[in-house]
Coordinates of C-alpha atoms in Angstrom, one line a residue:
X1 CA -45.4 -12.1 59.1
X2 CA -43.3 -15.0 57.7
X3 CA -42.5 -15.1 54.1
X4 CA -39.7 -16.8 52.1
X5 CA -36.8 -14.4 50.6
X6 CA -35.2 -14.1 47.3
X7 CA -32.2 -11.9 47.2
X8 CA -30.7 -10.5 44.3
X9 CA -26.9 -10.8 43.3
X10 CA -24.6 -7.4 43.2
X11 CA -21.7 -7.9 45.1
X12 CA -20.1 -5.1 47.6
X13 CA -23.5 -3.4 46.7
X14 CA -24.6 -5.9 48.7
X15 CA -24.1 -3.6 52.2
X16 CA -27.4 -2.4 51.6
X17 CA -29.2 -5.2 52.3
X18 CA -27.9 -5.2 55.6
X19 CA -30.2 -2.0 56.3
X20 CA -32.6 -3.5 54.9
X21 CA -33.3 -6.2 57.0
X22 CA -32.6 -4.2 60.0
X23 CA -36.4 -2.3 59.1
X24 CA -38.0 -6.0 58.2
X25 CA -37.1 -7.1 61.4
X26 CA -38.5 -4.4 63.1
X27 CA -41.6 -4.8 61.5
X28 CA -41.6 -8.5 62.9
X29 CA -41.2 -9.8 59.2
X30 CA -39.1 -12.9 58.8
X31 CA -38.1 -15.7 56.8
X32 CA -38.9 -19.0 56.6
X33 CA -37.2 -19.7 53.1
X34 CA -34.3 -18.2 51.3
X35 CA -32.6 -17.9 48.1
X36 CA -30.1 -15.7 46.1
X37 CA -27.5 -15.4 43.8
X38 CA -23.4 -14.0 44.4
X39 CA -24.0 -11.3 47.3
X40 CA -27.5 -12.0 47.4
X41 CA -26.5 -16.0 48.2
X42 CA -24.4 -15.2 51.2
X43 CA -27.5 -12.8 53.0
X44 CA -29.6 -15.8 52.2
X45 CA -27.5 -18.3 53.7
X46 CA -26.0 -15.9 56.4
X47 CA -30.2 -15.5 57.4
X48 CA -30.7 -19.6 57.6
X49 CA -27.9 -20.1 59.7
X50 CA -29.1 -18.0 62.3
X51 CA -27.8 -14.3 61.9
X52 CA -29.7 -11.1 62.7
X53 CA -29.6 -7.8 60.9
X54 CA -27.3 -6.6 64.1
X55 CA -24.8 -9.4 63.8
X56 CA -24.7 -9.3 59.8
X57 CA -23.7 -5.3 60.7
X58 CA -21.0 -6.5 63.3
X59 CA -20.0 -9.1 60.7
X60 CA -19.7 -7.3 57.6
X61 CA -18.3 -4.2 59.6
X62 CA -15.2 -6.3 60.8
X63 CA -14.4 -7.5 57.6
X64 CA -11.3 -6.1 55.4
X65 CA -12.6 -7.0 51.7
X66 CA -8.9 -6.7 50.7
X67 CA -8.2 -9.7 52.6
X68 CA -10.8 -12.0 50.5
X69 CA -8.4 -10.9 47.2
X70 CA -5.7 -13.7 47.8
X71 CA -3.8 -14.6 44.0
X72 CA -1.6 -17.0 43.5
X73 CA 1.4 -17.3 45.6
X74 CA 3.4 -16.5 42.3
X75 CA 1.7 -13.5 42.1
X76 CA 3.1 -12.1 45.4
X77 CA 5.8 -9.8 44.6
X78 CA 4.6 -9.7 41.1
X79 CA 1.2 -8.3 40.7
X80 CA 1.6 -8.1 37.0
X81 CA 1.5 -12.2 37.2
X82 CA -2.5 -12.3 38.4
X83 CA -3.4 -11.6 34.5
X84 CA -1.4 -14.5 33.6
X85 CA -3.3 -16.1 35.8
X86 CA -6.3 -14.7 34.8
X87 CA -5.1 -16.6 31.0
X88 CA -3.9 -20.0 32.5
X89 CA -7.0 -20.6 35.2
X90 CA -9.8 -17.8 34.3
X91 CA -9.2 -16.0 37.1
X92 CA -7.3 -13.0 39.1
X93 CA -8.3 -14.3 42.4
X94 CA -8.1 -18.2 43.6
X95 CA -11.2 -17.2 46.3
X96 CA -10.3 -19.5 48.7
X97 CA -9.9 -17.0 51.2
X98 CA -13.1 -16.3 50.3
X99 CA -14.4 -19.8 50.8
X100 CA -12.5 -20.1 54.5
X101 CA -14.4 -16.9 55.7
X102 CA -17.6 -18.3 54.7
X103 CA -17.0 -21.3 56.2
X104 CA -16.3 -19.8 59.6
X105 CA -18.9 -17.4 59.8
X106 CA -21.6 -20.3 59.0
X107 CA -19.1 -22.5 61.4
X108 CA -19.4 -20.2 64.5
X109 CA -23.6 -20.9 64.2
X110 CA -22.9 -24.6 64.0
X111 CA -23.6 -24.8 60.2
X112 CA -21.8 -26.7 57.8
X113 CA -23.4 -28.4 54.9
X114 CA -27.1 -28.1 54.1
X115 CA -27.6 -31.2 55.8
X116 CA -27.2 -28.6 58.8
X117 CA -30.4 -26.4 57.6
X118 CA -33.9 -27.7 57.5
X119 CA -34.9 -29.0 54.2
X120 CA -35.6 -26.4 51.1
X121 CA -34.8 -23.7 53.9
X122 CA -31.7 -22.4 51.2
X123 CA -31.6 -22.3 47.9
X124 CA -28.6 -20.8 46.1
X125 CA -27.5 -19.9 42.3
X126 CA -25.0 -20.6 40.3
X127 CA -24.1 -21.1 36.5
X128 CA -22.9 -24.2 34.9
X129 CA -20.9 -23.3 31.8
X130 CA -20.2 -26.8 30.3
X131 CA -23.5 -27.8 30.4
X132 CA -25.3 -24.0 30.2
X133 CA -27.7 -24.3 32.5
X134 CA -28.9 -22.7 36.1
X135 CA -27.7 -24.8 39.1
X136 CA -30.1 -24.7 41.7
X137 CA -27.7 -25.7 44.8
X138 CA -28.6 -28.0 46.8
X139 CA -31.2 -29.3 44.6
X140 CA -29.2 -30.1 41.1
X141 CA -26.4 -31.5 43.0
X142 CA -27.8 -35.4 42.2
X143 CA -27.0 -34.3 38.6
X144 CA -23.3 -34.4 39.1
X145 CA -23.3 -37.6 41.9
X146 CA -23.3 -35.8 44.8
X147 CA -24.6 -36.2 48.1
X148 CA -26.4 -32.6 48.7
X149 CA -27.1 -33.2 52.5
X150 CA -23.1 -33.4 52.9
X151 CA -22.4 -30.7 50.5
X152 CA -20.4 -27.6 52.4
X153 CA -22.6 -24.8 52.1
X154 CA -19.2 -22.3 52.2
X155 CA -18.2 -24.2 49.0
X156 CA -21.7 -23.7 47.1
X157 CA -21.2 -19.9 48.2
X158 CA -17.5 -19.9 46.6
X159 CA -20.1 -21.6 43.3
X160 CA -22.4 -18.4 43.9
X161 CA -20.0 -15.6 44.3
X162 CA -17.2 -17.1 41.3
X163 CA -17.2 -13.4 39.8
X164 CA -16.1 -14.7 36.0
X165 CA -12.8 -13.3 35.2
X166 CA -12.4 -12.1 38.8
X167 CA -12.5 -15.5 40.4
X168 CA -10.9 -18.9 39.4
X169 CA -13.9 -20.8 38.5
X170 CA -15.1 -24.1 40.5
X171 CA -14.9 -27.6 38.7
X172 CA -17.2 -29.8 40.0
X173 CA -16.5 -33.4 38.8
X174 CA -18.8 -36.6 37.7
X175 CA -16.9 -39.1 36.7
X176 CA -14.9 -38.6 34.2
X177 CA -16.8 -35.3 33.1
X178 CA -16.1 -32.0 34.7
X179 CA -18.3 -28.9 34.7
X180 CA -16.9 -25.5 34.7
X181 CA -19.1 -23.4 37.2
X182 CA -19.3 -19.3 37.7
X183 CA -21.2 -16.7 39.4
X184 CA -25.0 -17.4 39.2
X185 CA -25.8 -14.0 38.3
X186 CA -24.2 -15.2 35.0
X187 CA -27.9 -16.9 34.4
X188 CA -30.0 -15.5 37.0
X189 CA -29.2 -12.4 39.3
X190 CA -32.2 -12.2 40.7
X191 CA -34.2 -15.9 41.0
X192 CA -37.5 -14.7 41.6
X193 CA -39.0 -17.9 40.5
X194 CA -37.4 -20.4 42.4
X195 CA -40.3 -20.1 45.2
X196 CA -42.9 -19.5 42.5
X197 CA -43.1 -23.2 40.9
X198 CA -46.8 -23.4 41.9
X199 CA -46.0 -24.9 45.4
X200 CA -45.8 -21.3 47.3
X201 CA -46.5 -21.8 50.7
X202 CA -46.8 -17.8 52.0
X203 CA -45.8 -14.8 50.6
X204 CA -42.9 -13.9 48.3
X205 CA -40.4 -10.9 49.1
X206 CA -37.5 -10.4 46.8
X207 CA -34.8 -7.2 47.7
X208 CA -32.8 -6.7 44.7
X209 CA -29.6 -4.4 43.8
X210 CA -31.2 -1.8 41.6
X211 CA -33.9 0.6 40.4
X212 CA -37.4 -0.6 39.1
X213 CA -37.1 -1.1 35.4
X214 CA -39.0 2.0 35.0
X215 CA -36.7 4.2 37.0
X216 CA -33.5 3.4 34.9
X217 CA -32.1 5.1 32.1
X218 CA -30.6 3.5 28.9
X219 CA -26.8 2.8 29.2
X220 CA -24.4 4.7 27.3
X221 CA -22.5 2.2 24.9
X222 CA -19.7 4.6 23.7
X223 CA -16.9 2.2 23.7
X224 CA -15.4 -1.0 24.1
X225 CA -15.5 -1.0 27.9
X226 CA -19.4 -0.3 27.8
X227 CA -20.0 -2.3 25.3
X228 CA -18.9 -5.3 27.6
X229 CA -20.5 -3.6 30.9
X230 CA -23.9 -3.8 29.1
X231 CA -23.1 -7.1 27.4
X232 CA -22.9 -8.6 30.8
X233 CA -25.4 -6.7 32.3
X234 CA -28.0 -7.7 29.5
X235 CA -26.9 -11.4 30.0
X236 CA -27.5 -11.3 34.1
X237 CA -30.6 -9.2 34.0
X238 CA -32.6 -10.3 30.9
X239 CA -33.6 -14.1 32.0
X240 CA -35.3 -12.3 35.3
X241 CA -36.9 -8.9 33.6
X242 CA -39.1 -11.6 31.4
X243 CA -40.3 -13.5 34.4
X244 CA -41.0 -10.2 36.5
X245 CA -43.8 -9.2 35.7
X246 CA -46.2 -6.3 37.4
X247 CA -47.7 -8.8 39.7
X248 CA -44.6 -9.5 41.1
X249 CA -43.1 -6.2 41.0
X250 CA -45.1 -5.0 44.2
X251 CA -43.4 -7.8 46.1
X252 CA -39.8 -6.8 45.3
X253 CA -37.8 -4.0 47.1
X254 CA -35.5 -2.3 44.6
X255 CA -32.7 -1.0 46.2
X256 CA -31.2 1.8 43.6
X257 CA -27.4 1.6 44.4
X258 CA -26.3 1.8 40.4
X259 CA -23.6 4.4 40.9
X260 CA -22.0 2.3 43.4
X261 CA -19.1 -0.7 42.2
X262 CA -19.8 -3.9 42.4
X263 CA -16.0 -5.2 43.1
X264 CA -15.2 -2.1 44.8
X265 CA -13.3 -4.3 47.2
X266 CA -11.2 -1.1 49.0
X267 CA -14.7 0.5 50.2
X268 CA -14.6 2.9 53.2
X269 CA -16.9 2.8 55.9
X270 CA -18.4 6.0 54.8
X271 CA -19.5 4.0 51.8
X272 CA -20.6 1.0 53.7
X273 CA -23.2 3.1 56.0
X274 CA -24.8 4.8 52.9
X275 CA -25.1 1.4 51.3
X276 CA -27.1 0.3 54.8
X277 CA -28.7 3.8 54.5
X278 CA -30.5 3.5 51.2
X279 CA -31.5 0.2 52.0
X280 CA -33.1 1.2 55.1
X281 CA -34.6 4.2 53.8
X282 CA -35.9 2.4 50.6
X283 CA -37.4 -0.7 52.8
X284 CA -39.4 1.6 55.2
X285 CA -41.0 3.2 51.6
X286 CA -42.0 -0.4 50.3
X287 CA -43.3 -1.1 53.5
X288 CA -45.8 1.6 53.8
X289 CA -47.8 0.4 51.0
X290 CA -46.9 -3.1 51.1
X291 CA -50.1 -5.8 51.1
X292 CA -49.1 -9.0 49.7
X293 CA -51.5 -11.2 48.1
X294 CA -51.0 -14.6 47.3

């Protein structure tokens, strides 16, 4: 069966998608069409350069996430310094370590820019806080005077994945203006719609990051600490839960991984494999009853 993806953001939570796709692919299920949002937005763009479940494994397995936390050079020495930074450029992290990985990894399957993909193949979030809107990369890239064909797709992940506050933002320029652009999950974790604009072509199959709506309880807002959790949780979450709706709930895998960090950036391997394992175990349930209609 080929249908086109939608992957939701959720950052080191993100392992578990990497289980997931091991049981689509057995089941002869692939993608023609991809999008997502932080985490979600490097599966999608990892899938339309080429990868397979076993190499994402290999990939992701290899990986030390400490690495991808590079601050400032000032900051070496000092670690106190990265909230200064965190004041001065909006971030603790510059993330262009980040950036160079994703570059290789898309570099060893011969993609570069999305002129490197076929077109609408990969589709990937992230939030424009000048303006306040959605940037659907590479499509709203004309907006700011840039050619999208030529447009590095490790950059538009570095867009994706800007964790506010964790993450210097990324300016993109036109002209003399300059737009200030985060995480996409900011505006829309989990951008079910973007294939469902009334030219769907095949079936729709989003995997996202958490329980069904159903299956979660209400958040405990006891202090100042929750009270910003929830804030931001509301803000990423609210946009989507409108537009899902039951008709497109049995199309979506939820993936409860809740009690698990989303910048839990020093995760074992223990961690890592039960991450895969609920995904796994979660996508061979969905499956059983799984009959799309479209």
């Amino acid at each position: 069966m080929i249908v086109d993806g939608v992957f939701s953001g959720g950052g080191i939570k993100g392992f578990a998608y990497v289980g997931a796709l091991q049981v689509l692919e057995e089941r002869g299920i692939q993608f023609s069409r991809v999008a997502g949002t932080s985490a979600g937005a490097i599966l999608a763009a990892f899938i339309a350069a080429g990868y397979n479940a076993q190499e994402l494994e290999e990939v992701f397995d290899e990986l030390n996430l400490n690495v991808l936390l590079d601050p400032p050079k000032i900051c070496i020495g000092m670690p106190f310094l990265k909230w200064v930074n965190l004041y001065v450029r909006f971030g603790m992290y510059r993330g262009k370590t980040l950036e160079k990985w994703f570059y290789q990894k898309l570099a060893s399957k011969g993609i570069y820019s999305f002129g490197d993909l076929p077109e609408g193949s990969l589709k990937l979030l992230a939030s424009d806080l000048t303006n306040g809107r959605i940037v659907v990369l590479p499509d709203d890239l004309k907006n700011y005077g840039i050619n999208a064909r030529t447009f590095p797709i490790s950059h538009a992940l570095r867009m994706s994945c800007g964790l506010p506050f964790f993450y210097e933002p990324v300016y993109l320029k036109n002209g003399t203006s300059e737009s200030v652009i985060v995480d996409g999950g900011v505006l829309s974790n989990f951008p079910l719609w973007i294939f469902d604009n009334g030219n769907q072509k095949r079936p729709i199959l989003g995997l996202k990051l958490s329980s069904a709506n159903e299956e979660m309880a209400p958040r405990e807002i006891d202090n100042g600490i929750q009270l910003f959790e929830a804030l931001f949780a509301t803000m990423q979450n609210a946009h989507d839960n409108r537009y899902i709706a039951r008709r497109h709930e049995k199309d979506i895998i939820f993936i409860p991984v809740e009690k698990f960090s989303a910048t839990q950036f020093d995760i074992d391997e223990e961690t890592k494999h039960k991450l895969m394992s609920i995904g796994k175990e979660r996508t061979i349930q969905f499956l059983k009853t799984w009959s799309p209609i479209w």
